[in-house]
Amino acid sequence: MINEKLEKAFNDQINKEFYSAYLYLAMKSKFAEMNLNGFVNWFDVQVQEEQAHGMGMYDYVLERGGKIELGAIDKPEVKSENPLEIFEQVLEHEEYVTSRINALMDVAEETKDRAALSFLDWYLKEQVEEESNVGGLLATLKLIGEDKKALLMLDKDLSTRVFNPPVIG
Ligand code: OFO
């Protein structure tokens, strides 16, 4: 059985994962407006990944005999229309999510729930990967600057990304 404080922390994080999906859905539409369909595909995969992250925790709480308490999802705000600045926001958001996963692990530690800690290890590694991928894309976008041809080449690259359902835990 999962401790009540940890159960609440998991439910909060489920909300953040679905908020992430919602935020990336909003960003996807910005790239659709720019006709950058490779970026649209990249965000599509990102949305599916975030939903899978949320569902991974959802299933885990139930598996541990806990209760699911879904909260309202905040309205996402995309702060810019510019690809580079949108990716700056993506990185900022992923860093925030990493800090929340760390905080969730603090609660698991506090409640001496080693099973939850080992489950959450997967999420921690995933965040390292996400920050690194997004950081790489951001660096490329900085190099591209105002070069439209290079931007279209990157767009073509991003059209090949596919969603592989993650095996969580
Ligand atoms: Fe859920 O991994 Fe990003 O936010």
PDB file of C-alpha atoms and ligand atoms in Angstrom:
ATOM      1  CA  MET A   1       0.000   0.000   0.000  1.00  0.00           C
ATOM      2  CA  ILE A   2       1.245   3.445  -0.880  1.00  0.00           C
ATOM      3  CA  ASN A   3       1.629   6.125   1.773  1.00  0.00           C
ATOM      4  CA  GLU A   4      -0.955   8.965   1.530  1.00  0.00           C
ATOM      5  CA  LYS A   5       1.614  11.735   1.159  1.00  0.00           C
ATOM      6  CA  LEU A   6       3.359   9.853  -1.624  1.00  0.00           C
ATOM      7  CA  GLU A   7       0.020   9.067  -3.272  1.00  0.00           C
ATOM      8  CA  LYS A   8      -0.745  12.809  -3.385  1.00  0.00           C
ATOM      9  CA  ALA A   9       2.705  13.608  -4.783  1.00  0.00           C
ATOM     10  CA  PHE A  10       2.180  11.007  -7.523  1.00  0.00           C
ATOM     11  CA  ASN A  11      -1.243  12.444  -8.357  1.00  0.00           C
ATOM     12  CA  ASP A  12       0.305  15.929  -8.626  1.00  0.00           C
ATOM     13  CA  GLN A  13       2.977  14.620 -10.974  1.00  0.00           C
ATOM     14  CA  ILE A  14       0.377  12.817 -13.132  1.00  0.00           C
ATOM     15  CA  ASN A  15      -1.215  16.232 -13.575  1.00  0.00           C
ATOM     16  CA  LYS A  16       2.152  17.744 -14.575  1.00  0.00           C
ATOM     17  CA  GLU A  17       2.770  15.009 -17.147  1.00  0.00           C
ATOM     18  CA  PHE A  18      -0.620  15.625 -18.757  1.00  0.00           C
ATOM     19  CA  TYR A  19      -0.011  19.370 -18.578  1.00  0.00           C
ATOM     20  CA  SER A  20       3.244  18.706 -20.471  1.00  0.00           C
ATOM     21  CA  ALA A  21       1.258  16.890 -23.175  1.00  0.00           C
ATOM     22  CA  TYR A  22      -1.134  19.846 -23.301  1.00  0.00           C
ATOM     23  CA  LEU A  23       1.696  22.380 -23.542  1.00  0.00           C
ATOM     24  CA  TYR A  24       3.337  20.452 -26.373  1.00  0.00           C
ATOM     25  CA  LEU A  25      -0.021  20.191 -28.117  1.00  0.00           C
ATOM     26  CA  ALA A  26      -0.255  23.988 -27.985  1.00  0.00           C
ATOM     27  CA  MET A  27       3.311  24.326 -29.312  1.00  0.00           C
ATOM     28  CA  LYS A  28       2.570  21.845 -32.097  1.00  0.00           C
ATOM     29  CA  SER A  29      -0.148  24.155 -33.408  1.00  0.00           C
ATOM     30  CA  LYS A  30       2.346  27.063 -33.618  1.00  0.00           C
ATOM     31  CA  PHE A  31       4.545  24.997 -35.940  1.00  0.00           C
ATOM     32  CA  ALA A  32       1.508  23.871 -37.943  1.00  0.00           C
ATOM     33  CA  GLU A  33       0.737  27.576 -38.518  1.00  0.00           C
ATOM     34  CA  MET A  34       4.328  28.007 -39.782  1.00  0.00           C
ATOM     35  CA  ASN A  35       3.966  24.980 -42.093  1.00  0.00           C
ATOM     36  CA  LEU A  36       6.941  23.288 -40.428  1.00  0.00           C
ATOM     37  CA  ASN A  37       5.539  19.777 -40.532  1.00  0.00           C
ATOM     38  CA  GLY A  38       8.676  18.020 -39.280  1.00  0.00           C
ATOM     39  CA  PHE A  39       8.450  20.077 -36.079  1.00  0.00           C
ATOM     40  CA  VAL A  40       4.731  19.242 -35.958  1.00  0.00           C
ATOM     41  CA  ASN A  41       5.686  15.564 -36.056  1.00  0.00           C
ATOM     42  CA  TRP A  42       8.325  16.078 -33.339  1.00  0.00           C
ATOM     43  CA  PHE A  43       5.729  17.624 -31.024  1.00  0.00           C
ATOM     44  CA  ASP A  44       3.238  14.911 -31.895  1.00  0.00           C
ATOM     45  CA  VAL A  45       5.683  12.299 -30.605  1.00  0.00           C
ATOM     46  CA  GLN A  46       6.417  14.482 -27.581  1.00  0.00           C
ATOM     47  CA  VAL A  47       2.693  14.660 -26.740  1.00  0.00           C
ATOM     48  CA  GLN A  48       2.389  10.869 -26.923  1.00  0.00           C
ATOM     49  CA  GLU A  49       5.451  10.432 -24.716  1.00  0.00           C
ATOM     50  CA  GLU A  50       4.058  12.748 -22.049  1.00  0.00           C
ATOM     51  CA  GLN A  51       0.731  10.921 -22.080  1.00  0.00           C
ATOM     52  CA  ALA A  52       2.629   7.638 -21.662  1.00  0.00           C
ATOM     53  CA  HIS A  53       4.566   9.132 -18.723  1.00  0.00           C
ATOM     54  CA  GLY A  54       1.316  10.200 -17.066  1.00  0.00           C
ATOM     55  CA  MET A  55      -0.284   6.806 -17.665  1.00  0.00           C
ATOM     56  CA  GLY A  56       2.812   5.040 -16.311  1.00  0.00           C
ATOM     57  CA  MET A  57       2.360   6.787 -12.970  1.00  0.00           C
ATOM     58  CA  TYR A  58      -1.410   6.377 -13.064  1.00  0.00           C
ATOM     59  CA  ASP A  59      -1.071   2.601 -13.475  1.00  0.00           C
ATOM     60  CA  TYR A  60       1.619   2.472 -10.812  1.00  0.00           C
ATOM     61  CA  VAL A  61      -0.526   4.225  -8.184  1.00  0.00           C
ATOM     62  CA  LEU A  62      -3.338   1.736  -8.855  1.00  0.00           C
ATOM     63  CA  GLU A  63      -0.924  -1.202  -8.802  1.00  0.00           C
ATOM     64  CA  ARG A  64       0.212  -0.063  -5.350  1.00  0.00           C
ATOM     65  CA  GLY A  65      -3.355   0.054  -4.067  1.00  0.00           C
ATOM     66  CA  GLY A  66      -3.480   3.867  -4.150  1.00  0.00           C
ATOM     67  CA  LYS A  67      -6.239   6.228  -5.202  1.00  0.00           C
ATOM     68  CA  ILE A  68      -6.247   8.343  -8.361  1.00  0.00           C
ATOM     69  CA  GLU A  69      -7.337  11.940  -7.840  1.00  0.00           C
ATOM     70  CA  LEU A  70      -7.205  13.828 -11.120  1.00  0.00           C
ATOM     71  CA  GLY A  71      -6.897  17.615 -10.924  1.00  0.00           C
ATOM     72  CA  ALA A  72      -7.707  20.294 -13.511  1.00  0.00           C
ATOM     73  CA  ILE A  73      -5.089  20.821 -16.185  1.00  0.00           C
ATOM     74  CA  ASP A  74      -3.848  24.424 -16.450  1.00  0.00           C
ATOM     75  CA  LYS A  75      -4.234  26.362 -19.676  1.00  0.00           C
ATOM     76  CA  PRO A  76      -0.907  26.118 -21.511  1.00  0.00           C
ATOM     77  CA  GLU A  77       0.816  29.316 -22.530  1.00  0.00           C
ATOM     78  CA  VAL A  78       3.235  29.339 -25.460  1.00  0.00           C
ATOM     79  CA  LYS A  79       5.302  32.458 -24.871  1.00  0.00           C
ATOM     80  CA  SER A  80       6.569  33.019 -28.419  1.00  0.00           C
ATOM     81  CA  GLU A  81       5.888  32.388 -32.104  1.00  0.00           C
ATOM     82  CA  ASN A  82       9.578  31.952 -32.851  1.00  0.00           C
ATOM     83  CA  PRO A  83      11.005  28.383 -33.182  1.00  0.00           C
ATOM     84  CA  LEU A  84      14.166  29.127 -31.186  1.00  0.00           C
ATOM     85  CA  GLU A  85      12.274  30.817 -28.362  1.00  0.00           C
ATOM     86  CA  ILE A  86       9.685  28.026 -28.284  1.00  0.00           C
ATOM     87  CA  PHE A  87      12.502  25.522 -27.789  1.00  0.00           C
ATOM     88  CA  GLU A  88      13.953  27.699 -25.035  1.00  0.00           C
ATOM     89  CA  GLN A  89      10.587  27.332 -23.328  1.00  0.00           C
ATOM     90  CA  VAL A  90      10.614  23.545 -23.929  1.00  0.00           C
ATOM     91  CA  LEU A  91      14.003  23.261 -22.223  1.00  0.00           C
ATOM     92  CA  GLU A  92      12.896  25.462 -19.346  1.00  0.00           C
ATOM     93  CA  HIS A  93       9.797  23.277 -18.951  1.00  0.00           C
ATOM     94  CA  GLU A  94      11.759  20.025 -19.012  1.00  0.00           C
ATOM     95  CA  GLU A  95      14.128  21.389 -16.359  1.00  0.00           C
ATOM     96  CA  TYR A  96      11.112  22.216 -14.240  1.00  0.00           C
ATOM     97  CA  VAL A  97       9.724  18.678 -14.713  1.00  0.00           C
ATOM     98  CA  THR A  98      13.099  17.255 -13.675  1.00  0.00           C
ATOM     99  CA  SER A  99      12.930  19.300 -10.482  1.00  0.00           C
ATOM    100  CA  ARG A 100       9.419  17.929  -9.816  1.00  0.00           C
ATOM    101  CA  ILE A 101      10.545  14.321 -10.353  1.00  0.00           C
ATOM    102  CA  ASN A 102      13.374  14.974  -7.880  1.00  0.00           C
ATOM    103  CA  ALA A 103      10.854  16.393  -5.392  1.00  0.00           C
ATOM    104  CA  LEU A 104       8.651  13.311  -5.867  1.00  0.00           C
ATOM    105  CA  MET A 105      11.661  11.122  -5.176  1.00  0.00           C
ATOM    106  CA  ASP A 106      12.316  13.143  -2.014  1.00  0.00           C
ATOM    107  CA  VAL A 107       8.835  12.182  -0.792  1.00  0.00           C
ATOM    108  CA  ALA A 108       9.454   8.516  -1.706  1.00  0.00           C
ATOM    109  CA  GLU A 109      12.703   8.704   0.280  1.00  0.00           C
ATOM    110  CA  GLU A 110      11.034  10.411   3.215  1.00  0.00           C
ATOM    111  CA  THR A 111       8.350   7.701   3.337  1.00  0.00           C
ATOM    112  CA  LYS A 112      11.025   4.996   2.907  1.00  0.00           C
ATOM    113  CA  ASP A 113       9.268   3.640  -0.177  1.00  0.00           C
ATOM    114  CA  ARG A 114      12.134   1.903  -1.955  1.00  0.00           C
ATOM    115  CA  ALA A 115       9.851   0.326  -4.559  1.00  0.00           C
ATOM    116  CA  ALA A 116       8.619   3.770  -5.619  1.00  0.00           C
ATOM    117  CA  LEU A 117      12.191   5.063  -5.697  1.00  0.00           C
ATOM    118  CA  SER A 118      13.253   2.296  -8.015  1.00  0.00           C
ATOM    119  CA  PHE A 119      10.171   2.895 -10.215  1.00  0.00           C
ATOM    120  CA  LEU A 120      10.998   6.609 -10.402  1.00  0.00           C
ATOM    121  CA  ASP A 121      14.565   5.960 -11.478  1.00  0.00           C
ATOM    122  CA  TRP A 122      13.221   5.411 -14.996  1.00  0.00           C
ATOM    123  CA  TYR A 123      11.682   8.903 -14.993  1.00  0.00           C
ATOM    124  CA  LEU A 124      14.903  10.469 -13.825  1.00  0.00           C
ATOM    125  CA  LYS A 125      16.856   8.862 -16.666  1.00  0.00           C
ATOM    126  CA  GLU A 126      14.149   9.895 -19.114  1.00  0.00           C
ATOM    127  CA  GLN A 127      14.496  13.519 -17.981  1.00  0.00           C
ATOM    128  CA  VAL A 128      18.271  13.426 -18.527  1.00  0.00           C
ATOM    129  CA  GLU A 129      17.611  12.159 -22.055  1.00  0.00           C
ATOM    130  CA  GLU A 130      14.900  14.741 -22.739  1.00  0.00           C
ATOM    131  CA  GLU A 131      16.985  17.667 -21.509  1.00  0.00           C
ATOM    132  CA  SER A 132      19.885  16.490 -23.631  1.00  0.00           C
ATOM    133  CA  ASN A 133      17.750  16.049 -26.787  1.00  0.00           C
ATOM    134  CA  VAL A 134      16.049  19.400 -26.387  1.00  0.00           C
ATOM    135  CA  GLY A 135      19.373  21.081 -25.527  1.00  0.00           C
ATOM    136  CA  GLY A 136      20.821  19.652 -28.748  1.00  0.00           C
ATOM    137  CA  LEU A 137      17.921  20.940 -30.827  1.00  0.00           C
ATOM    138  CA  LEU A 138      18.222  24.331 -29.209  1.00  0.00           C
ATOM    139  CA  ALA A 139      21.935  24.488 -30.063  1.00  0.00           C
ATOM    140  CA  THR A 140      21.118  23.594 -33.694  1.00  0.00           C
ATOM    141  CA  LEU A 141      18.441  26.287 -33.849  1.00  0.00           C
ATOM    142  CA  LYS A 142      20.958  28.831 -32.539  1.00  0.00           C
ATOM    143  CA  LEU A 143      23.405  27.828 -35.281  1.00  0.00           C
ATOM    144  CA  ILE A 144      20.681  28.098 -37.907  1.00  0.00           C
ATOM    145  CA  GLY A 145      19.828  31.660 -36.883  1.00  0.00           C
ATOM    146  CA  GLU A 146      17.968  33.349 -39.747  1.00  0.00           C
ATOM    147  CA  ASP A 147      18.973  30.737 -42.370  1.00  0.00           C
ATOM    148  CA  LYS A 148      15.591  29.533 -43.708  1.00  0.00           C
ATOM    149  CA  LYS A 149      17.129  26.798 -45.852  1.00  0.00           C
ATOM    150  CA  ALA A 150      18.883  25.277 -42.839  1.00  0.00           C
ATOM    151  CA  LEU A 151      15.638  25.502 -40.856  1.00  0.00           C
ATOM    152  CA  LEU A 152      13.848  23.543 -43.589  1.00  0.00           C
ATOM    153  CA  MET A 153      16.592  20.907 -43.482  1.00  0.00           C
ATOM    154  CA  LEU A 154      16.150  20.509 -39.739  1.00  0.00           C
ATOM    155  CA  ASP A 155      12.388  20.337 -40.283  1.00  0.00           C
ATOM    156  CA  LYS A 156      12.944  17.451 -42.710  1.00  0.00           C
ATOM    157  CA  ASP A 157      15.102  15.657 -40.127  1.00  0.00           C
ATOM    158  CA  LEU A 158      12.447  16.005 -37.442  1.00  0.00           C
ATOM    159  CA  SER A 159       9.816  14.456 -39.700  1.00  0.00           C
ATOM    160  CA  THR A 160      11.479  11.058 -39.193  1.00  0.00           C
ATOM    161  CA  ARG A 161      10.936  10.916 -35.412  1.00  0.00           C
ATOM    162  CA  VAL A 162       8.633   8.058 -34.408  1.00  0.00           C
ATOM    163  CA  PHE A 163       6.875   7.276 -31.170  1.00  0.00           C
ATOM    164  CA  ASN A 164       8.042   4.094 -29.495  1.00  0.00           C
ATOM    165  CA  PRO A 165       5.810   3.315 -26.518  1.00  0.00           C
ATOM    166  CA  PRO A 166       8.171   3.396 -23.527  1.00  0.00           C
ATOM    167  CA  VAL A 167       8.584   0.433 -21.184  1.00  0.00           C
ATOM    168  CA  ILE A 168       8.338   2.248 -17.854  1.00  0.00           C
ATOM    169  CA  GLY A 169       9.708   1.112 -14.510  1.00  0.00           C
TER     170      GLY A 169
HETATM  171 FE1  OFO B   1       7.426  13.567 -18.915  1.00  0.00          FE
HETATM  172  O1  OFO B   1       9.045  13.866 -19.617  1.00  0.00           O
HETATM  173 FE2  OFO B   1       9.207  15.502 -20.307  1.00  0.00          FE
HETATM  174  O2  OFO B   1       8.190  16.482 -19.270  1.00  0.00           O
END
